[in-house]
Coordinates of C-alpha atoms in Angstrom, one line a residue:
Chain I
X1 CA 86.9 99.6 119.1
X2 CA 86.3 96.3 120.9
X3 CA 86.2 93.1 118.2
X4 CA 82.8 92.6 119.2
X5 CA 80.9 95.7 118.5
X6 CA 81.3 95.3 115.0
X7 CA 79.3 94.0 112.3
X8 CA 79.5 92.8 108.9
X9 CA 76.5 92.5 106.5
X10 CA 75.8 92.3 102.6
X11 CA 73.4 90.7 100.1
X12 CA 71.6 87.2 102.5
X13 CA 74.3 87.3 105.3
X14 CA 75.1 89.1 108.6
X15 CA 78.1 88.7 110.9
X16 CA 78.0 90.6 114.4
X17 CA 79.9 90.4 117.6
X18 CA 78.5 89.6 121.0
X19 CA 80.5 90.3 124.6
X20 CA 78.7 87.9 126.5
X21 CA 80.1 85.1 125.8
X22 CA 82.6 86.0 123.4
X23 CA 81.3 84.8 120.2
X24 CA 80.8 85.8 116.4
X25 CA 77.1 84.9 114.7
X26 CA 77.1 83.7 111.1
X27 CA 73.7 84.2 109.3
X28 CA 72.3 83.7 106.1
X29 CA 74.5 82.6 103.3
X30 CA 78.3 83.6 102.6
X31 CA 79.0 83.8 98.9
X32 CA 81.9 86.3 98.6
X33 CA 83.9 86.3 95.7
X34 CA 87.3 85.1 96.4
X35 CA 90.0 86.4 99.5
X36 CA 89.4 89.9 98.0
X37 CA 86.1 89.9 99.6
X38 CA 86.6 88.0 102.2
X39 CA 89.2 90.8 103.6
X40 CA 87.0 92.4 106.0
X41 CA 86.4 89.2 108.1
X42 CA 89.8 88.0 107.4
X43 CA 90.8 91.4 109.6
X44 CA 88.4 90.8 112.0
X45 CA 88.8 87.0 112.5
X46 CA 92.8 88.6 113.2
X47 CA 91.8 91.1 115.3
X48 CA 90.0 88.8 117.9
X49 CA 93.4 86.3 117.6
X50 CA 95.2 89.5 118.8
X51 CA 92.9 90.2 121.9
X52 CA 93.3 86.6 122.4
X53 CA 89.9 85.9 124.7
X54 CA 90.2 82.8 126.8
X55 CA 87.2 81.5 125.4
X56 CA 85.9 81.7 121.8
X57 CA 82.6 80.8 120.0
X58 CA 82.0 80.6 116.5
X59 CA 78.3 80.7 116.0
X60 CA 77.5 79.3 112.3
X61 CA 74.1 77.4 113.2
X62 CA 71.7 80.0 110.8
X63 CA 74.7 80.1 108.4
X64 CA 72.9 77.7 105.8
X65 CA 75.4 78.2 102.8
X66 CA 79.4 79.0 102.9
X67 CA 81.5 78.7 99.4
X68 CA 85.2 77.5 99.3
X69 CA 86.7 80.8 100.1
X70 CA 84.9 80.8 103.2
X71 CA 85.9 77.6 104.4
X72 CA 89.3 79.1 103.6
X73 CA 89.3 81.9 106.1
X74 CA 87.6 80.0 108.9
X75 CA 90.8 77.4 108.5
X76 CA 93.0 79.9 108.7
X77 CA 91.6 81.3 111.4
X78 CA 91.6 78.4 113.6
X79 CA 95.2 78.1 112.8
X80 CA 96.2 81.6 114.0
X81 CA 94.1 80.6 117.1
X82 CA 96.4 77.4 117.0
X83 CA 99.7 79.1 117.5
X84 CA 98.4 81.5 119.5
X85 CA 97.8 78.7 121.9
X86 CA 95.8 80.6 124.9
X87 CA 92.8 80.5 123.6
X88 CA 89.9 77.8 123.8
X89 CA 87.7 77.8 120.3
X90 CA 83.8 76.5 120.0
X91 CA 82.1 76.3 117.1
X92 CA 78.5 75.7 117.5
X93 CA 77.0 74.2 114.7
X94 CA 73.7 72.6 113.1
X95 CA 73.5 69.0 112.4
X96 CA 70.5 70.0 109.9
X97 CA 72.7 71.7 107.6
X98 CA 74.8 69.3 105.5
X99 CA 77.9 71.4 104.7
X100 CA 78.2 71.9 108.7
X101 CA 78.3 68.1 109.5
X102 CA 81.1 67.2 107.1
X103 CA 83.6 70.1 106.7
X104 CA 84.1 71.6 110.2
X105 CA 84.9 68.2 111.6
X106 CA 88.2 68.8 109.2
X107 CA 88.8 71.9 111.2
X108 CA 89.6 69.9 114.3
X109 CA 92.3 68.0 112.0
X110 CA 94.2 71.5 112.0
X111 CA 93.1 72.4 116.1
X112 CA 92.7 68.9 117.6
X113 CA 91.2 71.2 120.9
X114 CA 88.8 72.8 118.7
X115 CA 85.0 72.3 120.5
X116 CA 82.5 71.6 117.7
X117 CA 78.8 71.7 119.8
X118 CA 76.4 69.9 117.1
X119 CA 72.6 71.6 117.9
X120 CA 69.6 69.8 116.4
X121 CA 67.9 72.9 114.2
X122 CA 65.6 72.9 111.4
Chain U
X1 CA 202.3 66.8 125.3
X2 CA 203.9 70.0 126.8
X3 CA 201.7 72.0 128.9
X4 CA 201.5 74.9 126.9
X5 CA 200.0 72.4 124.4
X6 CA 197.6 71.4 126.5
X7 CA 196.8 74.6 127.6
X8 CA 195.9 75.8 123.7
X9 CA 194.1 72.7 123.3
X10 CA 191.8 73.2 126.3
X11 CA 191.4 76.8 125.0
X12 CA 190.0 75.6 121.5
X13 CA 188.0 73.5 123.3
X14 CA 186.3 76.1 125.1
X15 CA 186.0 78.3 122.7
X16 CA 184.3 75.7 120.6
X17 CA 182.2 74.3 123.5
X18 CA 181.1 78.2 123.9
X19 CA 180.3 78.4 120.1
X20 CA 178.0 75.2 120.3
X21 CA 176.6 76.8 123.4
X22 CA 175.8 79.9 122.0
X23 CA 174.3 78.1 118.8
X24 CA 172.5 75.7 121.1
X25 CA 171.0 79.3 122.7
X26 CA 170.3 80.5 118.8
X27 CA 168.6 76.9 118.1
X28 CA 166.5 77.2 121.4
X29 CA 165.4 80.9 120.8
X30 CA 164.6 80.0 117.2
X31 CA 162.4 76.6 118.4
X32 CA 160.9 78.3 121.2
X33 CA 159.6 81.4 118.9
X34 CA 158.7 78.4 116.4
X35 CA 156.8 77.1 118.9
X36 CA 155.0 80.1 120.3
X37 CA 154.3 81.3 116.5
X38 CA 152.7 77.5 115.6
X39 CA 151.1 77.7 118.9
X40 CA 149.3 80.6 118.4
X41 CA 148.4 79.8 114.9
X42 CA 146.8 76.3 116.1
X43 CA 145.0 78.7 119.0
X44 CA 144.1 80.5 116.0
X45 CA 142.1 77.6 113.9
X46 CA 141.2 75.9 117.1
X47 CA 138.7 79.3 117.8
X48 CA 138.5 79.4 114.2
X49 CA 137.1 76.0 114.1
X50 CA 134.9 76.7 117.4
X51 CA 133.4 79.2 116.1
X52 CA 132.5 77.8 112.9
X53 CA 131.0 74.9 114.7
X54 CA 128.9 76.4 117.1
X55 CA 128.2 78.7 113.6
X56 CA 127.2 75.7 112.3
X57 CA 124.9 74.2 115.2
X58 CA 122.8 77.1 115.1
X59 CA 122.5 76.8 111.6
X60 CA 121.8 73.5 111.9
X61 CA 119.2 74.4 114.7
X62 CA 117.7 77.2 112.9
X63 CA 117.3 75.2 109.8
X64 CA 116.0 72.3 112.0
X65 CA 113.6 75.2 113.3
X66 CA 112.5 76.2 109.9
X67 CA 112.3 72.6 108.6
X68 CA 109.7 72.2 111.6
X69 CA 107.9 75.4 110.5
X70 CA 107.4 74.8 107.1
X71 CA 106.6 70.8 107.7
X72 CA 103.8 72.1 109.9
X73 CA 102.8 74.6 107.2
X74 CA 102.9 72.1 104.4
X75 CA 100.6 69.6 106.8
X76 CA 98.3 72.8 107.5
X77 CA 97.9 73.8 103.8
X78 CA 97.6 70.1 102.9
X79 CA 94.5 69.9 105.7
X80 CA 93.1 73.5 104.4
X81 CA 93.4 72.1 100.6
X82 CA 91.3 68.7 102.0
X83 CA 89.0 70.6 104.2
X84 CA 88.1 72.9 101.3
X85 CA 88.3 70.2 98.7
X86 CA 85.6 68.2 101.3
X87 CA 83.8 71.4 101.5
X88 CA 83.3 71.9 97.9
X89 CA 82.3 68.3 97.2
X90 CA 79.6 68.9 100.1
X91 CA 78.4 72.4 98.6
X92 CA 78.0 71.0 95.1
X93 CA 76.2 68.4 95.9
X94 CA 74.1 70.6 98.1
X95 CA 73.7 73.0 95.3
X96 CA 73.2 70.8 92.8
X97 CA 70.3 69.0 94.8
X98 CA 68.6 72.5 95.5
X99 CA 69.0 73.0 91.7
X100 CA 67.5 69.8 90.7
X101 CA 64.5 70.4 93.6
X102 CA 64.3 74.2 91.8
X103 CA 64.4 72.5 88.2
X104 CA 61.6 70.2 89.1
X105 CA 59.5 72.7 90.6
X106 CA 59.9 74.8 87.7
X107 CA 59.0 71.8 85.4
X108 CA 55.6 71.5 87.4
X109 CA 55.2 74.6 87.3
X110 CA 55.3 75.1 83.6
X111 CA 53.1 72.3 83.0
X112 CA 50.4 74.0 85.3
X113 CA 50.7 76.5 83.4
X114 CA 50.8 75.3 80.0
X115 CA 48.6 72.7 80.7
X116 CA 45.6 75.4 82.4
X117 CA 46.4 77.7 79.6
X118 CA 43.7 77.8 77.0
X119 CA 46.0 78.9 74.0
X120 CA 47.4 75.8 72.1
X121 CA 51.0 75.7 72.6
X122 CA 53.7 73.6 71.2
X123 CA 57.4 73.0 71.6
X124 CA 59.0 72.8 68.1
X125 CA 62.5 71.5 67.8
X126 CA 64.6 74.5 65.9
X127 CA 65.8 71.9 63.2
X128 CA 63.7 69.3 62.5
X129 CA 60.3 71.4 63.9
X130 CA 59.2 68.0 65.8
X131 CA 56.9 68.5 68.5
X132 CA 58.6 68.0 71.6
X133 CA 55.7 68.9 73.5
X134 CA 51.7 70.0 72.7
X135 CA 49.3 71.4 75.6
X136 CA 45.7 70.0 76.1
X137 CA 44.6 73.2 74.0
X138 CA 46.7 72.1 71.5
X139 CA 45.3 68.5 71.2
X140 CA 42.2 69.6 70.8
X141 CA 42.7 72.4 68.5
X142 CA 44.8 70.2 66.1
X143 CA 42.7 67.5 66.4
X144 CA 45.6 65.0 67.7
X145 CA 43.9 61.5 68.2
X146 CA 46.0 58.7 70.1
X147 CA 46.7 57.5 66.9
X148 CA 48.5 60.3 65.9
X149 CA 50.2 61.1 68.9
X150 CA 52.0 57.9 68.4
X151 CA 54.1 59.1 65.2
X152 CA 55.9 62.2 65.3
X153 CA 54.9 64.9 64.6
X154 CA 56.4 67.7 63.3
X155 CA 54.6 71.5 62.9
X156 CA 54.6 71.6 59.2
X157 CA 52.1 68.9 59.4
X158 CA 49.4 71.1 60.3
X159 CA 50.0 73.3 57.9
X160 CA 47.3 73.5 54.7
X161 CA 50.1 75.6 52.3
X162 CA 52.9 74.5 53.0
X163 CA 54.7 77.9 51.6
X164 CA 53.9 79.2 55.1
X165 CA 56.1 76.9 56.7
X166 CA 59.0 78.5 54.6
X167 CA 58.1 82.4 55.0
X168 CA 57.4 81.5 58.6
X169 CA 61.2 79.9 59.2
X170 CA 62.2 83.1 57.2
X171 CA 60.8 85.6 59.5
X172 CA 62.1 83.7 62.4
X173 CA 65.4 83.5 61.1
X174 CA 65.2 87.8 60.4
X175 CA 63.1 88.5 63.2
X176 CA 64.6 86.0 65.7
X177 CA 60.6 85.8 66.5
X178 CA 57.0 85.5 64.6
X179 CA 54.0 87.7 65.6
X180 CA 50.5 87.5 64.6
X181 CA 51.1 85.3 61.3
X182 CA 47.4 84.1 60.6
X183 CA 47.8 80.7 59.6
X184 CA 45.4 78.3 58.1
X185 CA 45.7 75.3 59.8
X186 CA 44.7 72.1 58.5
X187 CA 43.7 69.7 61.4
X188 CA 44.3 65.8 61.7
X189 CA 41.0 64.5 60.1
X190 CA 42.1 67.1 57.5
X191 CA 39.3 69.9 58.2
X192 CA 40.7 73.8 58.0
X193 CA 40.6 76.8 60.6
X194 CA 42.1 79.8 60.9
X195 CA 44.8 80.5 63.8
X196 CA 46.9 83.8 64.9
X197 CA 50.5 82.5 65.5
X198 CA 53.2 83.7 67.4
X199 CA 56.8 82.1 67.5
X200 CA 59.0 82.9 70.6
X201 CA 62.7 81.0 71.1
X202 CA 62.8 79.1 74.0
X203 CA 65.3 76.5 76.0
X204 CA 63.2 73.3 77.0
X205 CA 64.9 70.6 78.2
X206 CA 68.4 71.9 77.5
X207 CA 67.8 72.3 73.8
X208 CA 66.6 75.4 71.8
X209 CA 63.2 75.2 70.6
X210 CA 60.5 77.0 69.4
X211 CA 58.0 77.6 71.6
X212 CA 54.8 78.4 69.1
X213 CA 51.2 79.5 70.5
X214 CA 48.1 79.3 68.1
X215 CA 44.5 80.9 68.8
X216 CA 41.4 79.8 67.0
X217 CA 40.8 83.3 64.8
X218 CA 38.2 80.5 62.9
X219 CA 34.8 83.0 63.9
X220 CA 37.0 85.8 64.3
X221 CA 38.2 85.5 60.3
X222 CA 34.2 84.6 59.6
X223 CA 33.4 87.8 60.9
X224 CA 35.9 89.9 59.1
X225 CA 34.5 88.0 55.7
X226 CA 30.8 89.3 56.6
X227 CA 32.0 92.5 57.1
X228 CA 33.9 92.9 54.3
X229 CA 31.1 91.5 52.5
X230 CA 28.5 93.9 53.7
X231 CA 31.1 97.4 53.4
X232 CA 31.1 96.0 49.6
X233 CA 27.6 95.6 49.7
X234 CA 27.2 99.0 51.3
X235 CA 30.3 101.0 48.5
X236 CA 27.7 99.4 45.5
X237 CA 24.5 101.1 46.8
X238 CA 26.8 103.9 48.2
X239 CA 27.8 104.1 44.0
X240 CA 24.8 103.2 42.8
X241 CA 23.3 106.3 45.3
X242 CA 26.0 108.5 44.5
X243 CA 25.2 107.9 40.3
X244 CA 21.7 108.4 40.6
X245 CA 22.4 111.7 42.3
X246 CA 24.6 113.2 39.8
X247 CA 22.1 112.4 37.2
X248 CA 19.4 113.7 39.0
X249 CA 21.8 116.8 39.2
X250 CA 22.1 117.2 36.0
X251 CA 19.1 117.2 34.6
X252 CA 18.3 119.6 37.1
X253 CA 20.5 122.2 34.9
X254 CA 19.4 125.2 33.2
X255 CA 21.8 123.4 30.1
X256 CA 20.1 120.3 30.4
X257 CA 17.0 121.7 30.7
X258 CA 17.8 123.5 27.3
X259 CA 19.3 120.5 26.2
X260 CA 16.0 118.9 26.8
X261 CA 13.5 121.3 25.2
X262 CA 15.9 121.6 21.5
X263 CA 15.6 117.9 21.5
X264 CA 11.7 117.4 22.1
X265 CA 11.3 120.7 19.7
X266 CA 13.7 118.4 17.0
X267 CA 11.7 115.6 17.7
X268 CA 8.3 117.7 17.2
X269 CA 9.6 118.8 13.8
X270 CA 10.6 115.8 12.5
X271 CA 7.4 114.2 13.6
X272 CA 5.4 117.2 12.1
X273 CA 7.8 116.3 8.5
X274 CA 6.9 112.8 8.5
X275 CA 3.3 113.4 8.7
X276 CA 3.4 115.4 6.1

């Protein structure tokens, strides 16, 4: 199966895949409960490291809430993507949305190429 | 010297001369072999020593490898540990605004509700039963003046016997809640009515409080009164109905009848005797 045409949803949050460009949509608000929960996406975030696409887009502008563990797994992700070193990461993101503005700058601490594109969203 | 002499003396000498050759041979042989045996053993530890150098440079090199793997995994988990650290700061204060904006709205809405409501309601403190908070309803049922809202108050002021306050906080304390205790309240300016009062525990403000609703059961009780009145009223002529009927039974009976006539036939005798 092809990373994108997956999708994970649960109770206020829904991730899918698109093709077109590559990217992963976050929606709603992540509250799993520790790494445990967060296994799922952990695989997929890994599987997409192993197709290694040139480009990459993290979408994230709808995702309005995301706990600790979270932040967690989208670090490590951009780590893997890191050593993996072929392929180019964006994160779109939504200068409305206060966690957004102050913790995914940190992220381009760990991938100084990282692309963070700051959209103006209510 | 004779030349035979000379002869044997040239003879010794050769025959030493051949011994010190042939030892000289022996001391080559044995230096030479010395020699090749040390050589080799120098070759030996020389490779020895090679080896365990270049051994040692790619230990050195792997180590130097690791060193700048696990530096760069140290500096990675120290930036994850301040991202998420950053991140959590951010979401509590996030959360903890949205809770405050939830709290408030929830305050207004509470006092929309209390404050519409026409039943009196009051926020009693568990301990000391202060009023922590009293509804318009409740001003006017009680009576509270400015004057009086100015001390505090506490619940047991309002009420006219105060054994009620104690068999209330008893049923509470069983019950863990009061339903339909009538209550006769006595008001600020000291006049009486009659209240139904329910107790229900309740957090307000952070602290555990009663939360205690009266309703004015003043013309309700009123009504009760007159009725009972006029079902007494009614059991007395119901009695007095109920007596008169018997009687008026029996006098209807043959017995009584009989009864009747021996007693007016006595009476006629003893009339007739004191006549005479």
């Amino acid at each position: 199966m092809n990373w994108w045409a997956q999708e994970l949803s649960g109770v206020g949050y829904r991730i899918y895949g698109e093709p077109e460009p590559p990217r992963l949509v976050f929606e709603g608000s992540l509250r799993l409960n520790g790494m445990a929960e967060y296994q799922p996406l952990t695989d997929w975030l890994g599987q997409i490291v192993a197709a290694a696409p040139p480009q990459m887009i993290l979408d994230v502008r709808s995702l309005k809430f995301l706990n600790s563990s979270g932040i967690n797994v989208l670090s490590r992700f951009v780590i893997q993507v890191r050593q993996k070193g072929n392929i180019h990461l964006t994160v779109r993101c939504n200068e409305g949305i206060p966690w957004q503005h102050k913790s995914l700058v940190n992220l381009q601490r760990l991938l100084p190429t990282l692309e963070l594109d700051f959209y103006h969203e209510s | 010297m004779s030349p035979e002499a000379k002869i044997a003396e040239l003879e010794t000498r050769i025959r030493q001369l051949e011994q010190e050759k042939k030892d000289l041979e022996i001391l080559l042989e044995n230096t030479t072999a010395h020699a090749d045996a040390i050589t080799q053993q120098l070759a030996a530890k020389i490779l020895q020593h090679e080896r365990a150098e270049r051994d040692l440079q790619m230990s050195e090199s792997r180590l130097q490898h690791l060193l700048t793997t696990i530096e760069q995994e140290k500096a990675d988990l120290e930036l994850i540990l301040e991202t998420m650290t950053a991140h959590a700061d951010t979401v509590t204060d996030q959360l903890q605004a949205e809770a405050l904006t939830a709290l408030r709205q929830s305050e207004v809405q509470f006092r929309t509700l209390v404050e519409a409501n026409p039943v009196a309601l009051l926020i009693l403190h568990l301990e000391t039963g202060q009023i922590l908070y009293r509804n318009p309803a409740a001003i006017a049922l009680l009576g509270i003046t400015p004057d009086t809202l100015a001390r505090t108050l506490r619940g047991r002021d309002f009420c006219h016997d105060p054994e009620d306050v104690n068999r209330l906080k008893q049923l509470y304390a069983v019950q863990g809640s009061v339903t339909n205790y009538e209550l006769l309240v006595q008001r600020a300016d000291g006049s009486t009515l009659w209240a139904l009062l329910n107790w229900q525990p309740f957090v307000f403000q952070g602290q555990n409080t009663v939360l205690s609703a009266l309703w004015d059961i003043t013309e309700r009780k009123k009504q009760e009164e007159n009725l009972q009145r006029q079902i007494e009223e009614l059991h007395q002529t119901i009695d007095q109905q109920k007596r008169d009927r018997q009687v008026q039974e029996i006098t209807e009976t043959e017995y009584f009848q009989h009864l009747q006539r021996r007693v007016q036939k006595l009476r006629r005798s003893s009339q007739r005797d004191s006549e005479k």
